[in-house]
PDB file of C-alpha atoms and ligand atoms in Angstrom:
ATOM      1  CA  MET A   1     128.160  52.075  12.490  1.00  0.00           C
ATOM      2  CA  GLU A   2     130.790  52.298  15.207  1.00  0.00           C
ATOM      3  CA  VAL A   3     132.371  49.045  16.356  1.00  0.00           C
ATOM      4  CA  VAL A   4     134.084  48.991  19.753  1.00  0.00           C
ATOM      5  CA  ILE A   5     136.095  45.900  20.725  1.00  0.00           C
ATOM      6  CA  ALA A   6     136.842  45.843  24.440  1.00  0.00           C
ATOM      7  CA  ALA A   7     136.491  43.832  27.637  1.00  0.00           C
ATOM      8  CA  PRO A   8     132.879  43.238  28.743  1.00  0.00           C
ATOM      9  CA  ASP A   9     133.165  45.568  31.765  1.00  0.00           C
ATOM     10  CA  VAL A  10     134.414  48.400  29.522  1.00  0.00           C
ATOM     11  CA  LEU A  11     131.515  47.790  27.102  1.00  0.00           C
ATOM     12  CA  ALA A  12     129.018  47.925  29.957  1.00  0.00           C
ATOM     13  CA  ARG A  13     130.435  51.231  31.173  1.00  0.00           C
ATOM     14  CA  LEU A  14     130.322  52.721  27.653  1.00  0.00           C
ATOM     15  CA  ALA A  15     126.666  51.799  27.175  1.00  0.00           C
ATOM     16  CA  ALA A  16     125.724  52.961  30.673  1.00  0.00           C
ATOM     17  CA  GLU A  17     127.548  56.239  30.117  1.00  0.00           C
ATOM     18  CA  ALA A  18     125.573  56.895  26.910  1.00  0.00           C
ATOM     19  CA  ILE A  19     122.329  56.279  28.821  1.00  0.00           C
ATOM     20  CA  GLU A  20     123.437  58.433  31.746  1.00  0.00           C
ATOM     21  CA  GLN A  21     124.318  61.325  29.404  1.00  0.00           C
ATOM     22  CA  LEU A  22     120.848  61.125  27.862  1.00  0.00           C
ATOM     23  CA  LEU A  23     119.079  61.016  31.225  1.00  0.00           C
ATOM     24  CA  ARG A  24     121.098  63.874  32.709  1.00  0.00           C
ATOM     25  CA  GLY A  25     120.280  66.001  29.644  1.00  0.00           C
ATOM     26  CA  ARG A  26     116.643  65.004  29.432  1.00  0.00           C
ATOM     27  CA  PRO A  27     115.171  63.109  32.400  1.00  0.00           C
ATOM     28  CA  ASP A  28     112.097  62.016  30.405  1.00  0.00           C
ATOM     29  CA  THR A  29     114.211  59.976  27.998  1.00  0.00           C
ATOM     30  CA  VAL A  30     112.516  56.997  26.316  1.00  0.00           C
ATOM     31  CA  LEU A  31     114.668  53.870  26.589  1.00  0.00           C
ATOM     32  CA  GLY A  32     114.331  50.679  24.571  1.00  0.00           C
ATOM     33  CA  LEU A  33     115.202  47.583  26.584  1.00  0.00           C
ATOM     34  CA  ALA A  34     116.198  44.029  25.705  1.00  0.00           C
ATOM     35  CA  THR A  35     116.120  40.932  27.868  1.00  0.00           C
ATOM     36  CA  GLY A  36     118.619  38.048  27.725  1.00  0.00           C
ATOM     37  CA  SER A  37     122.218  37.818  28.885  1.00  0.00           C
ATOM     38  CA  SER A  38     123.869  40.474  26.722  1.00  0.00           C
ATOM     39  CA  PRO A  39     122.608  43.644  28.455  1.00  0.00           C
ATOM     40  CA  LEU A  40     122.916  42.340  32.028  1.00  0.00           C
ATOM     41  CA  ALA A  41     126.274  43.998  32.737  1.00  0.00           C
ATOM     42  CA  VAL A  42     124.898  47.294  31.358  1.00  0.00           C
ATOM     43  CA  TYR A  43     121.889  47.031  33.655  1.00  0.00           C
ATOM     44  CA  ASP A  44     124.126  46.231  36.649  1.00  0.00           C
ATOM     45  CA  GLU A  45     126.237  49.307  35.865  1.00  0.00           C
ATOM     46  CA  LEU A  46     123.110  51.490  35.604  1.00  0.00           C
ATOM     47  CA  VAL A  47     121.861  50.144  38.939  1.00  0.00           C
ATOM     48  CA  ARG A  48     125.258  50.948  40.484  1.00  0.00           C
ATOM     49  CA  ARG A  49     125.071  54.513  39.123  1.00  0.00           C
ATOM     50  CA  HIS A  50     121.534  54.817  40.478  1.00  0.00           C
ATOM     51  CA  LEU A  51     122.543  53.669  43.964  1.00  0.00           C
ATOM     52  CA  GLU A  52     125.935  55.395  44.196  1.00  0.00           C
ATOM     53  CA  ASP A  53     125.656  58.471  41.957  1.00  0.00           C
ATOM     54  CA  GLY A  54     121.952  59.294  42.154  1.00  0.00           C
ATOM     55  CA  LEU A  55     121.209  58.537  38.509  1.00  0.00           C
ATOM     56  CA  SER A  56     117.416  58.661  38.330  1.00  0.00           C
ATOM     57  CA  PHE A  57     114.930  57.044  35.961  1.00  0.00           C
ATOM     58  CA  ALA A  58     111.922  58.601  37.726  1.00  0.00           C
ATOM     59  CA  GLU A  59     110.810  60.611  34.697  1.00  0.00           C
ATOM     60  CA  ALA A  60     111.981  58.145  32.054  1.00  0.00           C
ATOM     61  CA  SER A  61     109.932  55.486  30.309  1.00  0.00           C
ATOM     62  CA  ALA A  62     110.946  52.189  28.732  1.00  0.00           C
ATOM     63  CA  TYR A  63     109.699  49.876  25.976  1.00  0.00           C
ATOM     64  CA  ASN A  64     110.684  46.221  25.741  1.00  0.00           C
ATOM     65  CA  LEU A  65     111.618  44.731  22.394  1.00  0.00           C
ATOM     66  CA  ASP A  66     109.616  41.553  22.637  1.00  0.00           C
ATOM     67  CA  GLU A  67     107.578  39.076  24.679  1.00  0.00           C
ATOM     68  CA  TYR A  68     106.763  35.380  24.608  1.00  0.00           C
ATOM     69  CA  VAL A  69     103.185  34.528  23.703  1.00  0.00           C
ATOM     70  CA  GLY A  70     101.148  32.699  26.300  1.00  0.00           C
ATOM     71  CA  LEU A  71     103.448  32.559  29.311  1.00  0.00           C
ATOM     72  CA  PRO A  72     101.343  33.041  32.486  1.00  0.00           C
ATOM     73  CA  ALA A  73     101.462  36.530  34.033  1.00  0.00           C
ATOM     74  CA  ASP A  74     103.573  35.333  36.954  1.00  0.00           C
ATOM     75  CA  HIS A  75     105.991  33.205  34.913  1.00  0.00           C
ATOM     76  CA  PRO A  76     109.580  34.208  35.765  1.00  0.00           C
ATOM     77  CA  GLN A  77     110.564  34.110  32.057  1.00  0.00           C
ATOM     78  CA  ARG A  78     107.780  36.395  30.909  1.00  0.00           C
ATOM     79  CA  TYR A  79     109.848  39.302  29.610  1.00  0.00           C
ATOM     80  CA  ARG A  80     107.934  41.909  31.600  1.00  0.00           C
ATOM     81  CA  ASN A  81     108.959  40.009  34.733  1.00  0.00           C
ATOM     82  CA  VAL A  82     112.500  39.404  33.500  1.00  0.00           C
ATOM     83  CA  ILE A  83     113.168  43.084  32.828  1.00  0.00           C
ATOM     84  CA  GLU A  84     111.721  44.063  36.206  1.00  0.00           C
ATOM     85  CA  HIS A  85     113.930  41.486  37.937  1.00  0.00           C
ATOM     86  CA  ASP A  86     117.085  42.303  35.958  1.00  0.00           C
ATOM     87  CA  PHE A  87     116.808  46.069  35.777  1.00  0.00           C
ATOM     88  CA  THR A  88     113.718  48.227  36.070  1.00  0.00           C
ATOM     89  CA  GLY A  89     112.661  46.958  39.513  1.00  0.00           C
ATOM     90  CA  ARG A  90     116.144  47.783  40.855  1.00  0.00           C
ATOM     91  CA  VAL A  91     115.978  51.491  39.965  1.00  0.00           C
ATOM     92  CA  ASP A  92     113.304  54.171  40.331  1.00  0.00           C
ATOM     93  CA  PHE A  93     111.100  53.989  37.244  1.00  0.00           C
ATOM     94  CA  ALA A  94     107.627  55.343  38.037  1.00  0.00           C
ATOM     95  CA  PRO A  95     104.776  52.804  38.231  1.00  0.00           C
ATOM     96  CA  GLY A  96     103.483  52.105  34.704  1.00  0.00           C
ATOM     97  CA  ALA A  97     106.552  53.578  32.991  1.00  0.00           C
ATOM     98  CA  VAL A  98     107.873  50.259  31.676  1.00  0.00           C
ATOM     99  CA  HIS A  99     105.976  48.776  28.752  1.00  0.00           C
ATOM    100  CA  GLY A 100     106.050  45.598  26.713  1.00  0.00           C
ATOM    101  CA  PRO A 101     104.020  43.861  24.021  1.00  0.00           C
ATOM    102  CA  ASP A 102     101.121  41.946  25.596  1.00  0.00           C
ATOM    103  CA  GLY A 103     101.749  38.271  24.965  1.00  0.00           C
ATOM    104  CA  LEU A 104      98.556  37.382  26.857  1.00  0.00           C
ATOM    105  CA  ALA A 105      96.220  39.578  24.791  1.00  0.00           C
ATOM    106  CA  GLU A 106      93.150  37.859  23.383  1.00  0.00           C
ATOM    107  CA  ASP A 107      93.641  39.749  20.133  1.00  0.00           C
ATOM    108  CA  LEU A 108      97.389  39.568  19.490  1.00  0.00           C
ATOM    109  CA  PRO A 109      97.442  41.554  16.208  1.00  0.00           C
ATOM    110  CA  ALA A 110      95.463  44.357  17.897  1.00  0.00           C
ATOM    111  CA  ALA A 111      97.914  44.309  20.832  1.00  0.00           C
ATOM    112  CA  CYS A 112     100.801  44.744  18.365  1.00  0.00           C
ATOM    113  CA  VAL A 113      99.120  47.742  16.704  1.00  0.00           C
ATOM    114  CA  ALA A 114      98.398  49.230  20.132  1.00  0.00           C
ATOM    115  CA  TYR A 115     102.034  48.786  21.183  1.00  0.00           C
ATOM    116  CA  GLU A 116     103.288  50.621  18.098  1.00  0.00           C
ATOM    117  CA  ALA A 117     100.827  53.461  18.780  1.00  0.00           C
ATOM    118  CA  GLU A 118     101.930  53.655  22.410  1.00  0.00           C
ATOM    119  CA  MET A 119     105.592  53.957  21.414  1.00  0.00           C
ATOM    120  CA  ALA A 120     104.803  56.601  18.809  1.00  0.00           C
ATOM    121  CA  ALA A 121     102.735  58.618  21.297  1.00  0.00           C
ATOM    122  CA  ALA A 122     105.710  58.561  23.678  1.00  0.00           C
ATOM    123  CA  GLY A 123     107.801  60.193  20.945  1.00  0.00           C
ATOM    124  CA  GLY A 124     109.735  57.074  19.951  1.00  0.00           C
ATOM    125  CA  VAL A 125     112.777  55.456  21.502  1.00  0.00           C
ATOM    126  CA  ASP A 126     115.802  57.659  22.186  1.00  0.00           C
ATOM    127  CA  LEU A 127     118.248  54.846  22.879  1.00  0.00           C
ATOM    128  CA  GLN A 128     117.664  51.168  22.231  1.00  0.00           C
ATOM    129  CA  ILE A 129     119.802  48.583  24.050  1.00  0.00           C
ATOM    130  CA  MET A 130     119.842  45.258  22.227  1.00  0.00           C
ATOM    131  CA  GLY A 131     121.558  41.925  21.856  1.00  0.00           C
ATOM    132  CA  ILE A 132     121.855  39.685  18.806  1.00  0.00           C
ATOM    133  CA  GLY A 133     120.896  36.042  18.395  1.00  0.00           C
ATOM    134  CA  THR A 134     123.349  33.430  17.124  1.00  0.00           C
ATOM    135  CA  ASP A 135     121.202  33.271  13.970  1.00  0.00           C
ATOM    136  CA  GLY A 136     121.445  37.031  13.494  1.00  0.00           C
ATOM    137  CA  HIS A 137     118.052  37.974  14.918  1.00  0.00           C
ATOM    138  CA  ILE A 138     117.519  41.309  16.633  1.00  0.00           C
ATOM    139  CA  ALA A 139     114.536  41.595  18.904  1.00  0.00           C
ATOM    140  CA  PHE A 140     112.869  38.340  17.779  1.00  0.00           C
ATOM    141  CA  ASN A 141     113.069  39.071  14.056  1.00  0.00           C
ATOM    142  CA  GLU A 142     114.248  35.691  12.872  1.00  0.00           C
ATOM    143  CA  PRO A 143     115.928  35.022   9.490  1.00  0.00           C
ATOM    144  CA  GLY A 144     113.483  35.728   6.681  1.00  0.00           C
ATOM    145  CA  SER A 145     111.839  38.628   8.517  1.00  0.00           C
ATOM    146  CA  SER A 146     110.794  41.554   6.383  1.00  0.00           C
ATOM    147  CA  LEU A 147     113.362  44.306   6.666  1.00  0.00           C
ATOM    148  CA  ALA A 148     110.425  46.740   6.961  1.00  0.00           C
ATOM    149  CA  SER A 149     108.434  44.696   9.475  1.00  0.00           C
ATOM    150  CA  ARG A 150     106.422  46.202  12.345  1.00  0.00           C
ATOM    151  CA  THR A 151     105.450  44.733  15.720  1.00  0.00           C
ATOM    152  CA  ARG A 152     103.805  41.355  15.106  1.00  0.00           C
ATOM    153  CA  ILE A 153     103.659  37.710  16.090  1.00  0.00           C
ATOM    154  CA  LYS A 154     106.641  35.581  15.035  1.00  0.00           C
ATOM    155  CA  THR A 155     107.581  31.917  15.297  1.00  0.00           C
ATOM    156  CA  LEU A 156     110.939  31.334  16.968  1.00  0.00           C
ATOM    157  CA  THR A 157     113.495  29.194  15.144  1.00  0.00           C
ATOM    158  CA  ASP A 158     114.641  25.894  16.647  1.00  0.00           C
ATOM    159  CA  GLN A 159     118.076  27.502  17.091  1.00  0.00           C
ATOM    160  CA  THR A 160     116.685  30.388  19.161  1.00  0.00           C
ATOM    161  CA  ARG A 161     114.551  28.052  21.251  1.00  0.00           C
ATOM    162  CA  ALA A 162     117.598  25.850  21.892  1.00  0.00           C
ATOM    163  CA  ASP A 163     119.682  28.943  22.781  1.00  0.00           C
ATOM    164  CA  ASN A 164     117.004  30.103  25.237  1.00  0.00           C
ATOM    165  CA  ALA A 165     116.369  26.686  26.809  1.00  0.00           C
ATOM    166  CA  ARG A 166     118.967  27.667  29.448  1.00  0.00           C
ATOM    167  CA  PHE A 167     116.339  30.006  30.916  1.00  0.00           C
ATOM    168  CA  PHE A 168     113.774  27.152  31.026  1.00  0.00           C
ATOM    169  CA  ASP A 169     115.648  24.499  33.063  1.00  0.00           C
ATOM    170  CA  GLY A 170     117.454  23.420  29.889  1.00  0.00           C
ATOM    171  CA  ASP A 171     114.171  22.070  28.476  1.00  0.00           C
ATOM    172  CA  VAL A 172     113.609  23.335  24.936  1.00  0.00           C
ATOM    173  CA  LYS A 173     109.991  22.086  25.011  1.00  0.00           C
ATOM    174  CA  GLN A 174     109.194  24.714  27.658  1.00  0.00           C
ATOM    175  CA  VAL A 175     110.400  27.577  25.420  1.00  0.00           C
ATOM    176  CA  PRO A 176     107.323  29.067  23.720  1.00  0.00           C
ATOM    177  CA  GLN A 177     107.187  28.745  19.948  1.00  0.00           C
ATOM    178  CA  HIS A 178     105.643  32.157  19.444  1.00  0.00           C
ATOM    179  CA  CYS A 179     106.513  35.674  20.478  1.00  0.00           C
ATOM    180  CA  LEU A 180     105.462  39.244  19.847  1.00  0.00           C
ATOM    181  CA  THR A 181     108.337  41.367  18.650  1.00  0.00           C
ATOM    182  CA  GLN A 182     108.989  44.870  17.470  1.00  0.00           C
ATOM    183  CA  GLY A 183     109.670  44.663  13.741  1.00  0.00           C
ATOM    184  CA  LEU A 184     112.890  45.608  12.027  1.00  0.00           C
ATOM    185  CA  GLY A 185     111.171  48.743  10.726  1.00  0.00           C
ATOM    186  CA  THR A 186     110.118  49.559  14.291  1.00  0.00           C
ATOM    187  CA  VAL A 187     113.585  49.036  15.750  1.00  0.00           C
ATOM    188  CA  MET A 188     115.124  51.178  12.998  1.00  0.00           C
ATOM    189  CA  GLU A 189     113.142  54.186  14.277  1.00  0.00           C
ATOM    190  CA  ALA A 190     115.082  54.302  17.553  1.00  0.00           C
ATOM    191  CA  ARG A 191     117.368  57.330  17.428  1.00  0.00           C
ATOM    192  CA  HIS A 192     120.448  55.528  18.772  1.00  0.00           C
ATOM    193  CA  ILE A 193     120.943  51.766  18.827  1.00  0.00           C
ATOM    194  CA  VAL A 194     123.500  50.208  21.171  1.00  0.00           C
ATOM    195  CA  LEU A 195     124.043  46.515  20.439  1.00  0.00           C
ATOM    196  CA  VAL A 196     126.050  44.428  22.896  1.00  0.00           C
ATOM    197  CA  ALA A 197     127.446  40.995  22.007  1.00  0.00           C
ATOM    198  CA  THR A 198     129.983  38.867  23.840  1.00  0.00           C
ATOM    199  CA  GLY A 199     131.341  35.360  23.385  1.00  0.00           C
ATOM    200  CA  ARG A 200     132.467  33.164  20.470  1.00  0.00           C
ATOM    201  CA  ALA A 201     128.908  31.952  19.790  1.00  0.00           C
ATOM    202  CA  LYS A 202     128.041  35.437  18.506  1.00  0.00           C
ATOM    203  CA  ALA A 203     131.069  35.789  16.184  1.00  0.00           C
ATOM    204  CA  ASP A 204     129.331  34.678  12.969  1.00  0.00           C
ATOM    205  CA  ALA A 205     126.296  36.866  13.593  1.00  0.00           C
ATOM    206  CA  VAL A 206     128.520  39.852  14.425  1.00  0.00           C
ATOM    207  CA  HIS A 207     130.584  39.287  11.270  1.00  0.00           C
ATOM    208  CA  GLN A 208     127.409  39.314   9.173  1.00  0.00           C
ATOM    209  CA  LEU A 209     125.980  42.318  11.026  1.00  0.00           C
ATOM    210  CA  VAL A 210     129.079  44.434  10.427  1.00  0.00           C
ATOM    211  CA  GLU A 211     130.585  43.034   7.223  1.00  0.00           C
ATOM    212  CA  GLY A 212     127.919  40.970   5.492  1.00  0.00           C
ATOM    213  CA  PRO A 213     125.534  42.050   2.742  1.00  0.00           C
ATOM    214  CA  VAL A 214     122.212  43.449   3.971  1.00  0.00           C
ATOM    215  CA  SER A 215     119.851  40.511   3.855  1.00  0.00           C
ATOM    216  CA  ALA A 216     116.747  39.154   5.556  1.00  0.00           C
ATOM    217  CA  MET A 217     118.790  35.966   6.098  1.00  0.00           C
ATOM    218  CA  TRP A 218     120.780  37.918   8.736  1.00  0.00           C
ATOM    219  CA  PRO A 219     118.146  40.360  10.025  1.00  0.00           C
ATOM    220  CA  ALA A 220     120.613  42.418  12.094  1.00  0.00           C
ATOM    221  CA  THR A 221     122.280  43.562   8.854  1.00  0.00           C
ATOM    222  CA  ILE A 222     119.449  46.088   8.433  1.00  0.00           C
ATOM    223  CA  LEU A 223     121.306  48.126  11.062  1.00  0.00           C
ATOM    224  CA  GLN A 224     123.875  49.011   8.379  1.00  0.00           C
ATOM    225  CA  HIS A 225     121.191  51.419   7.123  1.00  0.00           C
ATOM    226  CA  HIS A 226     120.808  53.136  10.514  1.00  0.00           C
ATOM    227  CA  PRO A 227     122.640  56.449  10.978  1.00  0.00           C
ATOM    228  CA  HIS A 228     123.629  55.888  14.633  1.00  0.00           C
ATOM    229  CA  VAL A 229     124.513  52.357  15.719  1.00  0.00           C
ATOM    230  CA  SER A 230     127.135  51.419  18.320  1.00  0.00           C
ATOM    231  CA  VAL A 231     128.246  47.776  18.187  1.00  0.00           C
ATOM    232  CA  LEU A 232     129.931  46.875  21.477  1.00  0.00           C
ATOM    233  CA  ILE A 233     131.709  43.509  21.355  1.00  0.00           C
ATOM    234  CA  ASP A 234     134.404  41.594  23.195  1.00  0.00           C
ATOM    235  CA  ASN A 235     137.382  39.874  21.547  1.00  0.00           C
ATOM    236  CA  ALA A 236     135.553  36.558  21.191  1.00  0.00           C
ATOM    237  CA  ALA A 237     132.539  38.095  19.451  1.00  0.00           C
ATOM    238  CA  ALA A 238     134.967  40.054  17.218  1.00  0.00           C
ATOM    239  CA  SER A 239     136.958  36.958  16.283  1.00  0.00           C
ATOM    240  CA  ARG A 240     135.520  36.668  12.759  1.00  0.00           C
ATOM    241  CA  LEU A 241     135.749  40.352  11.829  1.00  0.00           C
ATOM    242  CA  GLN A 242     138.036  41.076   8.883  1.00  0.00           C
ATOM    243  CA  LEU A 243     138.257  44.706   9.985  1.00  0.00           C
ATOM    244  CA  ALA A 244     138.952  43.985  13.670  1.00  0.00           C
ATOM    245  CA  ASP A 245     142.386  45.668  13.659  1.00  0.00           C
ATOM    246  CA  TYR A 246     140.938  48.747  11.991  1.00  0.00           C
ATOM    247  CA  PHE A 247     138.147  48.959  14.591  1.00  0.00           C
ATOM    248  CA  ARG A 248     140.691  48.552  17.423  1.00  0.00           C
ATOM    249  CA  SER A 249     142.951  51.334  16.114  1.00  0.00           C
ATOM    250  CA  THR A 250     139.986  53.613  15.416  1.00  0.00           C
ATOM    251  CA  TYR A 251     138.738  53.236  18.969  1.00  0.00           C
ATOM    252  CA  ALA A 252     142.253  53.687  20.427  1.00  0.00           C
ATOM    253  CA  ALA A 253     142.575  57.000  18.551  1.00  0.00           C
ATOM    254  CA  LYS A 254     139.079  58.230  19.413  1.00  0.00           C
ATOM    255  CA  PRO A 255     138.991  61.693  21.011  1.00  0.00           C
ATOM    256  CA  ASP A 256     138.039  61.651  24.707  1.00  0.00           C
ATOM    257  CA  TRP A 257     135.183  64.129  24.224  1.00  0.00           C
ATOM    258  CA  GLN A 258     133.377  61.877  21.767  1.00  0.00           C
ATOM    259  CA  GLY A 259     130.846  59.548  23.364  1.00  0.00           C
ATOM    260  CA  LEU A 260     129.114  56.701  21.578  1.00  0.00           C
TER     261      LEU A 260
HETATM  262  C1  LIG B   1     115.639  39.759  23.896  1.00  0.00           C
HETATM  263  C2  LIG B   1     115.901  39.911  22.469  1.00  0.00           C
HETATM  264  C3  LIG B   1     116.825  38.958  21.769  1.00  0.00           C
HETATM  265  C4  LIG B   1     118.158  38.761  22.488  1.00  0.00           C
HETATM  266  C5  LIG B   1     119.001  37.758  21.724  1.00  0.00           C
HETATM  267  C6  LIG B   1     120.333  37.525  22.406  1.00  0.00           C
HETATM  268  O1  LIG B   1     114.734  40.745  24.336  1.00  0.00           O
HETATM  269  O2  LIG B   1     115.353  40.767  21.861  1.00  0.00           O
HETATM  270  O3  LIG B   1     117.076  39.434  20.472  1.00  0.00           O
HETATM  271  O4  LIG B   1     118.818  39.997  22.577  1.00  0.00           O
HETATM  272  O5  LIG B   1     118.315  36.571  21.609  1.00  0.00           O
HETATM  273  O6  LIG B   1     120.106  36.933  23.645  1.00  0.00           O
HETATM  274  P1  LIG B   1     121.268  36.809  24.709  1.00  0.00           P
HETATM  275  O7  LIG B   1     121.677  38.195  25.061  1.00  0.00           O
HETATM  276  O8  LIG B   1     120.658  36.092  25.873  1.00  0.00           O
HETATM  277  O9  LIG B   1     122.376  36.057  24.051  1.00  0.00           O
END
């Protein structure tokens, strides 16, 4: 696990650079995408590279981490719409190249199985962008999630619903209770995981992720078992790390040729 502590714009450029390197080497890269605030600066940087440097996503495909259950197809907070608005609709993904769990399926368990099969048939995710919840969730794997879980329906915690109420006019009652989410076992199959977290509200979760014992109580801690994770955080999100000075000096001494 590599931990980089830097200003948010530097973090966004690092993540975008890792994605650009992948795409330039293999245009049919499979990306894993997250919604929410954390990846927005990364997406903006990728859009800039698309518009100014010709970075193309035309042969790439993308898989979302999660989706609310039951939001109408045209709801602005349905994650398929959010990701199109925030990122994929601003670059040149081919029609049908961006996928997400189907939160409107009549048979939700079958939709979860189908989503796993679709990802596997695509060869799995090369690089997964993700955020972390204040309660330590990744994707929507809330505390208590099986560390080996697969894509399934989950109930959001009150804390996550309160955190996400800002996207629903501040009204927590509008935030769906249920979601479909890739499991922790699913996420762990991505070949490279780039987690972005900024702000003091994430400091406890980041401390547990990096320095806590692996536990279903802090689901993100499963990433300690992954061979290639980049944790990109600002000073505020790093404020509870015991090893912060070590991570800062390690990054300062990192050879230029070494990417994430
Ligand atoms: C969203 C997702 C969630 C968010 C997390 C942090 O697709 O999977 O795990 O990454 O809730 O959200 P933000 O970035 O809005 O703080």
